[in-house]
XYZ file of C-alpha atoms in Angstrom:
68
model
C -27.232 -14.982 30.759
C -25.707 -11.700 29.155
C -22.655 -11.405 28.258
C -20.362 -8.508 27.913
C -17.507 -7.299 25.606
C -14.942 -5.211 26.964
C -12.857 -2.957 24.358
C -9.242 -2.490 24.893
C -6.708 -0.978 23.332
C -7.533 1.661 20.259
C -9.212 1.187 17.014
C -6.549 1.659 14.167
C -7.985 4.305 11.402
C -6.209 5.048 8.149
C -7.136 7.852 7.579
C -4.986 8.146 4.099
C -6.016 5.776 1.324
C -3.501 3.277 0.045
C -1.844 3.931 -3.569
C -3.224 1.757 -6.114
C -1.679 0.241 -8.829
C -2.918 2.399 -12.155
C -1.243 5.406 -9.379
C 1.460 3.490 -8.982
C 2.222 3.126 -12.482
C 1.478 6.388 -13.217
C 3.649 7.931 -10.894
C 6.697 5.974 -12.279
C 5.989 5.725 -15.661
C 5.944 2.423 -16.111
C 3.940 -1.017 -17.141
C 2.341 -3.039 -14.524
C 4.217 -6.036 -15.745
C 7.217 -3.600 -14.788
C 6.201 -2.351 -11.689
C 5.979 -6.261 -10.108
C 9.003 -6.793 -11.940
C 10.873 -4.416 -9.836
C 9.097 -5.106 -6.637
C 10.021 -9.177 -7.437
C 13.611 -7.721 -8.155
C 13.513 -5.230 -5.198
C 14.177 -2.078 -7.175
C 10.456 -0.725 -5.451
C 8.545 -1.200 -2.370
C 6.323 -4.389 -1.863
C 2.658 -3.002 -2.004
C 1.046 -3.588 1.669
C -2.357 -5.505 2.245
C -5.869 -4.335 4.013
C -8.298 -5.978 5.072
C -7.239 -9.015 3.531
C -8.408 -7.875 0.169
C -6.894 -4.569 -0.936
C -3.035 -4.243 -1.687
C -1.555 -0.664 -2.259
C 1.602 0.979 -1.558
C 1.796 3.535 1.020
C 1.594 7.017 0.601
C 4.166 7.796 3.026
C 6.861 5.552 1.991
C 6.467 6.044 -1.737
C 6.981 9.573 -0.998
C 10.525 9.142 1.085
C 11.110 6.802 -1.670
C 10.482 8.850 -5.142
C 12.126 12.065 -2.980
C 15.722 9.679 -2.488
């Protein structure tokens, strides 16, 4: 018997690479130990998760929120 698969919808693609830490850090001028201080404290955006394995901030939010 053969079976079939049937796509639907669209396959996601980022095309943009999330921020990493060592960026992150960077970018602010700050210590890691810092940087999850203020994300625990809410002073900085929660890094995001891919693929159940990578976590990174986004390029697009870190930008609105370093230009506020």
């Amino acid at each position: 018997m053969a079976s079939s698969i049937k796509l639907t919808g669209f396959v996601q693609v980022d095309l943009e690479p999330l921020i990493t830490i060592k960026q992150m850090c960077k970018k602010l001028d700050i210590s890691r130990s810092t940087l999850y201080r203020r994300v625990k404290a809410g002073r900085v955006i929660s890094p995001v998760m891919k693929n159940n394995r990578t976590i990174g901030w986004n390029p697009e939010l870190i930008q609105a929120y370093t230009t506020v």
